Coordinates of N, CA, C and O in Angstrom, one line a residue:
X1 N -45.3 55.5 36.1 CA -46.4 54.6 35.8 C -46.8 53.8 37.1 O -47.9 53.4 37.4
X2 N -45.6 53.8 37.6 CA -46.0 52.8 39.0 C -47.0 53.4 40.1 O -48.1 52.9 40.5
X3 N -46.4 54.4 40.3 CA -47.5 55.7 41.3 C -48.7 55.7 40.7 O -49.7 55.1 41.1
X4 N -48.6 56.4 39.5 CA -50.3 56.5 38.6 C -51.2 55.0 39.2 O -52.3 55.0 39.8
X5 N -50.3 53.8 38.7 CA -51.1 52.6 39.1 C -51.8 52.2 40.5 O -52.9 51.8 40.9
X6 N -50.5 52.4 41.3 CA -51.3 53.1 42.9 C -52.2 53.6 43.3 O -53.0 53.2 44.2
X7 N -52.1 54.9 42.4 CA -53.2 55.9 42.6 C -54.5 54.8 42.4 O -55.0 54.2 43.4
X8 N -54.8 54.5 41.1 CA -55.7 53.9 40.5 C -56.3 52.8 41.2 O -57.5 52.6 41.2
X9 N -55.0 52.0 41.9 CA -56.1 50.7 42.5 C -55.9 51.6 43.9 O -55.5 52.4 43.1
X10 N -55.9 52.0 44.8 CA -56.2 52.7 45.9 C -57.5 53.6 46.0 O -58.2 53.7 46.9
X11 N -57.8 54.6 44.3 CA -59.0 55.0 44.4 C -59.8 54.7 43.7 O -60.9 55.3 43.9
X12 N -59.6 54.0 42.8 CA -60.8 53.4 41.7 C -62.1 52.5 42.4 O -63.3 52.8 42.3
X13 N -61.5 51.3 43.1 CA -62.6 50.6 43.8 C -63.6 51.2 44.6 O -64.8 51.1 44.5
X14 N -63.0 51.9 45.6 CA -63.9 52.8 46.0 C -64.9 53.6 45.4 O -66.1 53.4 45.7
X15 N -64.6 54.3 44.9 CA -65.4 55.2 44.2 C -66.1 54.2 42.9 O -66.7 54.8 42.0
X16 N -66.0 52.9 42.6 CA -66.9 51.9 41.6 C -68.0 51.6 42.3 O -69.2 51.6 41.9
X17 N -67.8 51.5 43.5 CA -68.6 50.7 44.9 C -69.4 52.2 44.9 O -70.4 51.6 45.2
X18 N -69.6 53.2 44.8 CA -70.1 54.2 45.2 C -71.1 54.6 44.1 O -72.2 55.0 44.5
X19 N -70.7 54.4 42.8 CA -71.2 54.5 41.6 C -72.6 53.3 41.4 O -73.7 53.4 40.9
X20 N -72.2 52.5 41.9 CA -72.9 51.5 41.9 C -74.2 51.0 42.9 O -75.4 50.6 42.8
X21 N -73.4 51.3 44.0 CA -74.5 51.6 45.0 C -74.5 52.8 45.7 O -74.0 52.8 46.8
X22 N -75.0 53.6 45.4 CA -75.3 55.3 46.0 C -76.2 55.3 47.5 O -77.3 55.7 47.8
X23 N -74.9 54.5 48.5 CA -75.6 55.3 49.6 C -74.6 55.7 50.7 O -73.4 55.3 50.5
X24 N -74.8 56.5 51.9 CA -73.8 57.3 52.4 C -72.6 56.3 53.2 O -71.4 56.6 53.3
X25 N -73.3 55.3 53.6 CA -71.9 54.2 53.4 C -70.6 53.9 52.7 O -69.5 53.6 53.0
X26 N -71.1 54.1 51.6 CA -70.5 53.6 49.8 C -69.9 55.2 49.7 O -68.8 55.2 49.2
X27 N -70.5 56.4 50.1 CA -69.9 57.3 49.9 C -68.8 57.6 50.7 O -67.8 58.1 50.2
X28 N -69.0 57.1 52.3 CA -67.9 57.4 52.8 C -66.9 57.0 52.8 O -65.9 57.5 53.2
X29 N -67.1 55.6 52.3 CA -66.2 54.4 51.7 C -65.2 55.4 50.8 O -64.1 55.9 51.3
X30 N -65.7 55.6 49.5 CA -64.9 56.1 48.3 C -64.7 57.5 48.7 O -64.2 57.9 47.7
X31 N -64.7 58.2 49.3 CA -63.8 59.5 50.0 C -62.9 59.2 50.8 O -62.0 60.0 50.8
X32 N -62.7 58.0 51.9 CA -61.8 57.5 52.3 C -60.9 57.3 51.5 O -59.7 57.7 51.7
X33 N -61.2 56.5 50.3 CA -60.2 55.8 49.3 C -59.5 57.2 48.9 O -58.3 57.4 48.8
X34 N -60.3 57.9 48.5 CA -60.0 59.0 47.8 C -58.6 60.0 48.3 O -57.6 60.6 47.8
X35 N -59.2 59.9 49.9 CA -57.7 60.4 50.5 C -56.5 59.4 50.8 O -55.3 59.8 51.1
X36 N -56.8 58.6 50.8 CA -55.8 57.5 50.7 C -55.0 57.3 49.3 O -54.1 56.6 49.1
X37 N -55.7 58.2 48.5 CA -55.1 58.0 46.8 C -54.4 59.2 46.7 O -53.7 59.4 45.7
X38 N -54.5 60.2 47.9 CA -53.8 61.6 47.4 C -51.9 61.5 47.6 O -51.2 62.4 47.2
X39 N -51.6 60.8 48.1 CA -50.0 60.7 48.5 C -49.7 59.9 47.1 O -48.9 60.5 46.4
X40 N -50.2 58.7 46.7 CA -49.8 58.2 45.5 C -50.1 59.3 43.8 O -49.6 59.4 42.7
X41 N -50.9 59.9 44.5 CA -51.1 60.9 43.2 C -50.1 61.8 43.2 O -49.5 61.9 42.2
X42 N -49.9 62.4 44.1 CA -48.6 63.6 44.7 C -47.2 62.7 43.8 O -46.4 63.3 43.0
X43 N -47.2 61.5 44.1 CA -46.2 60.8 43.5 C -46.1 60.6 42.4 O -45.0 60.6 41.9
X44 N -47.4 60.5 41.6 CA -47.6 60.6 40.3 C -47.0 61.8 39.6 O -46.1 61.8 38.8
X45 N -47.5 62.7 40.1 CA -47.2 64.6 39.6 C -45.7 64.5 39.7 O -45.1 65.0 38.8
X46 N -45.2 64.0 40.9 CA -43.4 64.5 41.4 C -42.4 63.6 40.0 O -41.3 63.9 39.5
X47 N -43.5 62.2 39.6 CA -42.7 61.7 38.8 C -42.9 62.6 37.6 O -41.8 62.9 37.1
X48 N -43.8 63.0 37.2 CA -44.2 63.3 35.7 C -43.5 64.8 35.5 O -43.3 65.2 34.3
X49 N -43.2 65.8 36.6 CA -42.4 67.0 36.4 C -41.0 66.4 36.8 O -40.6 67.2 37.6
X50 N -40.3 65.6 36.7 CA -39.2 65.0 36.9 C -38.1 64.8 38.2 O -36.9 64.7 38.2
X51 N -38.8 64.8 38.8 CA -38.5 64.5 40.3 C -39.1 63.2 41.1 O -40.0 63.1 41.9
X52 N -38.0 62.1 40.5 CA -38.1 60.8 40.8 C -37.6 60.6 42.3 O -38.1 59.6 42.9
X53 N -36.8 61.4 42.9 CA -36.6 60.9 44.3 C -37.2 61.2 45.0 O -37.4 60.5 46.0
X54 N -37.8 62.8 44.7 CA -39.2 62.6 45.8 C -40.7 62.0 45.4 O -41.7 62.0 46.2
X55 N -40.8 61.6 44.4 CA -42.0 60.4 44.2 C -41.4 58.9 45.1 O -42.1 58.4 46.0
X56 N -40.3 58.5 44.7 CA -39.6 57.8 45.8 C -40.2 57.4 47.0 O -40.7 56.4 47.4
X57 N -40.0 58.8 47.7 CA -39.8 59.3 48.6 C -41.2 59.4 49.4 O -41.5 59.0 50.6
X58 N -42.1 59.9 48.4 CA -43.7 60.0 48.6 C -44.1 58.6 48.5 O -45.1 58.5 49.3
X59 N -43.9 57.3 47.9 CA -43.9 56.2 47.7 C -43.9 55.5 48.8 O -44.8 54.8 49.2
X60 N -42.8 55.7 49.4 CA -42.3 54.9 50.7 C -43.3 55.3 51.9 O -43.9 54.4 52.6
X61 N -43.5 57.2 52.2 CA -44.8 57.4 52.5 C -46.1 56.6 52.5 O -46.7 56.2 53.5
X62 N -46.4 56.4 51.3 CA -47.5 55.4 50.9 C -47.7 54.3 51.8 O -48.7 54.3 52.5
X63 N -46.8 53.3 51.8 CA -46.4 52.1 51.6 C -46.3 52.0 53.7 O -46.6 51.1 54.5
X64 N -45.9 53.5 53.9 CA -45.7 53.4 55.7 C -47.5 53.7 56.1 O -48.0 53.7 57.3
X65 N -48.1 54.0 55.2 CA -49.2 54.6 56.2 C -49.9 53.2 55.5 O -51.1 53.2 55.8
X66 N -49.7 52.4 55.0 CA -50.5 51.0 54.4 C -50.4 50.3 56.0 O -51.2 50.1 56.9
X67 N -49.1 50.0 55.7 CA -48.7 49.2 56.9 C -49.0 49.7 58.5 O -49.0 48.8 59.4
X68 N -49.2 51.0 58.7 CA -49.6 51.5 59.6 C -51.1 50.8 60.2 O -51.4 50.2 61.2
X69 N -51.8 51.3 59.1 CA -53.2 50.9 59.0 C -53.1 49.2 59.4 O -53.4 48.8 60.5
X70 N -52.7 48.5 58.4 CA -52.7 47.2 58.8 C -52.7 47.0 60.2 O -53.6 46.7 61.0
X71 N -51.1 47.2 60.5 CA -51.5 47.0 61.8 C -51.9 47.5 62.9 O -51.6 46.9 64.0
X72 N -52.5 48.6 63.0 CA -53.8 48.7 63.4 C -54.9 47.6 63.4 O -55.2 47.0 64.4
X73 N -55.3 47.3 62.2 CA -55.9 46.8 62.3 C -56.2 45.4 63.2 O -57.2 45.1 63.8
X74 N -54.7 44.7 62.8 CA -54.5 43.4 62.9 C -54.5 43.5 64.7 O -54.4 42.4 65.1
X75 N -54.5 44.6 65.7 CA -54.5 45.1 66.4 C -56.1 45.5 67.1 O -56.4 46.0 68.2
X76 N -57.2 45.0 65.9 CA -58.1 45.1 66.7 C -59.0 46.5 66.6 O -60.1 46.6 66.9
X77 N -58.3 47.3 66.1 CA -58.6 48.9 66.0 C -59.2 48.6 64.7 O -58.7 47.7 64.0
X78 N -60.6 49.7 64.5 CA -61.9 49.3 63.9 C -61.6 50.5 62.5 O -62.2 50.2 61.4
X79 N -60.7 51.9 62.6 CA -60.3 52.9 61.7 C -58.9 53.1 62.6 O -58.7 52.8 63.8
X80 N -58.0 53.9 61.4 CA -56.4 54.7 62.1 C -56.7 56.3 61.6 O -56.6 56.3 60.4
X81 N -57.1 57.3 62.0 CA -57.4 58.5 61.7 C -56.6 58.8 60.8 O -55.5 58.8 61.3
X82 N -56.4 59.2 59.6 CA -55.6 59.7 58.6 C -55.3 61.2 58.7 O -55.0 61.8 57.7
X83 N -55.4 61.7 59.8 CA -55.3 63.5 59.7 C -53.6 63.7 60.9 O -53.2 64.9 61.2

């Protein structure tokens, strides 16, 4: 449940902002989110076929590339390439 919820607030906003205002900004916006939501979804799936330690695992993932980003940011740096 926890992952699922991840997923959700990581790609939902994005893609509301996109829904609502349709322009290639707002799109690029909510495809960013979108790949930013695929490690918590992965997490989702590993929990729901029963493999809690690598949702865990994928979780912590998560959680390193949040913080990565951040500080990046807080660093001044404008995007962190996700590839």
């Amino acid at each position: 449940a926890a992952a699922a919820l991840a997923y959700a607030a990581t790609c939902l906003p994005g893609q509301l902002r996109a829904a609502a205002e349709p322009s290639a900004s707002a799109a690029r916006a909510a495809t960013r989110s979108g790949l930013h939501a695929m490690i918590p979804l992965q997490a989702t799936w590993a929990a729901r076929s029963g493999s809690p330690v690598t949702a865990l695992i994928l979780g912590g993932v998560a959680a390193a590339g949040q913080a990565l980003r951040a500080r990046a940011r807080a660093r001044g740096r404008r995007q962190v390439s996700i590839t």
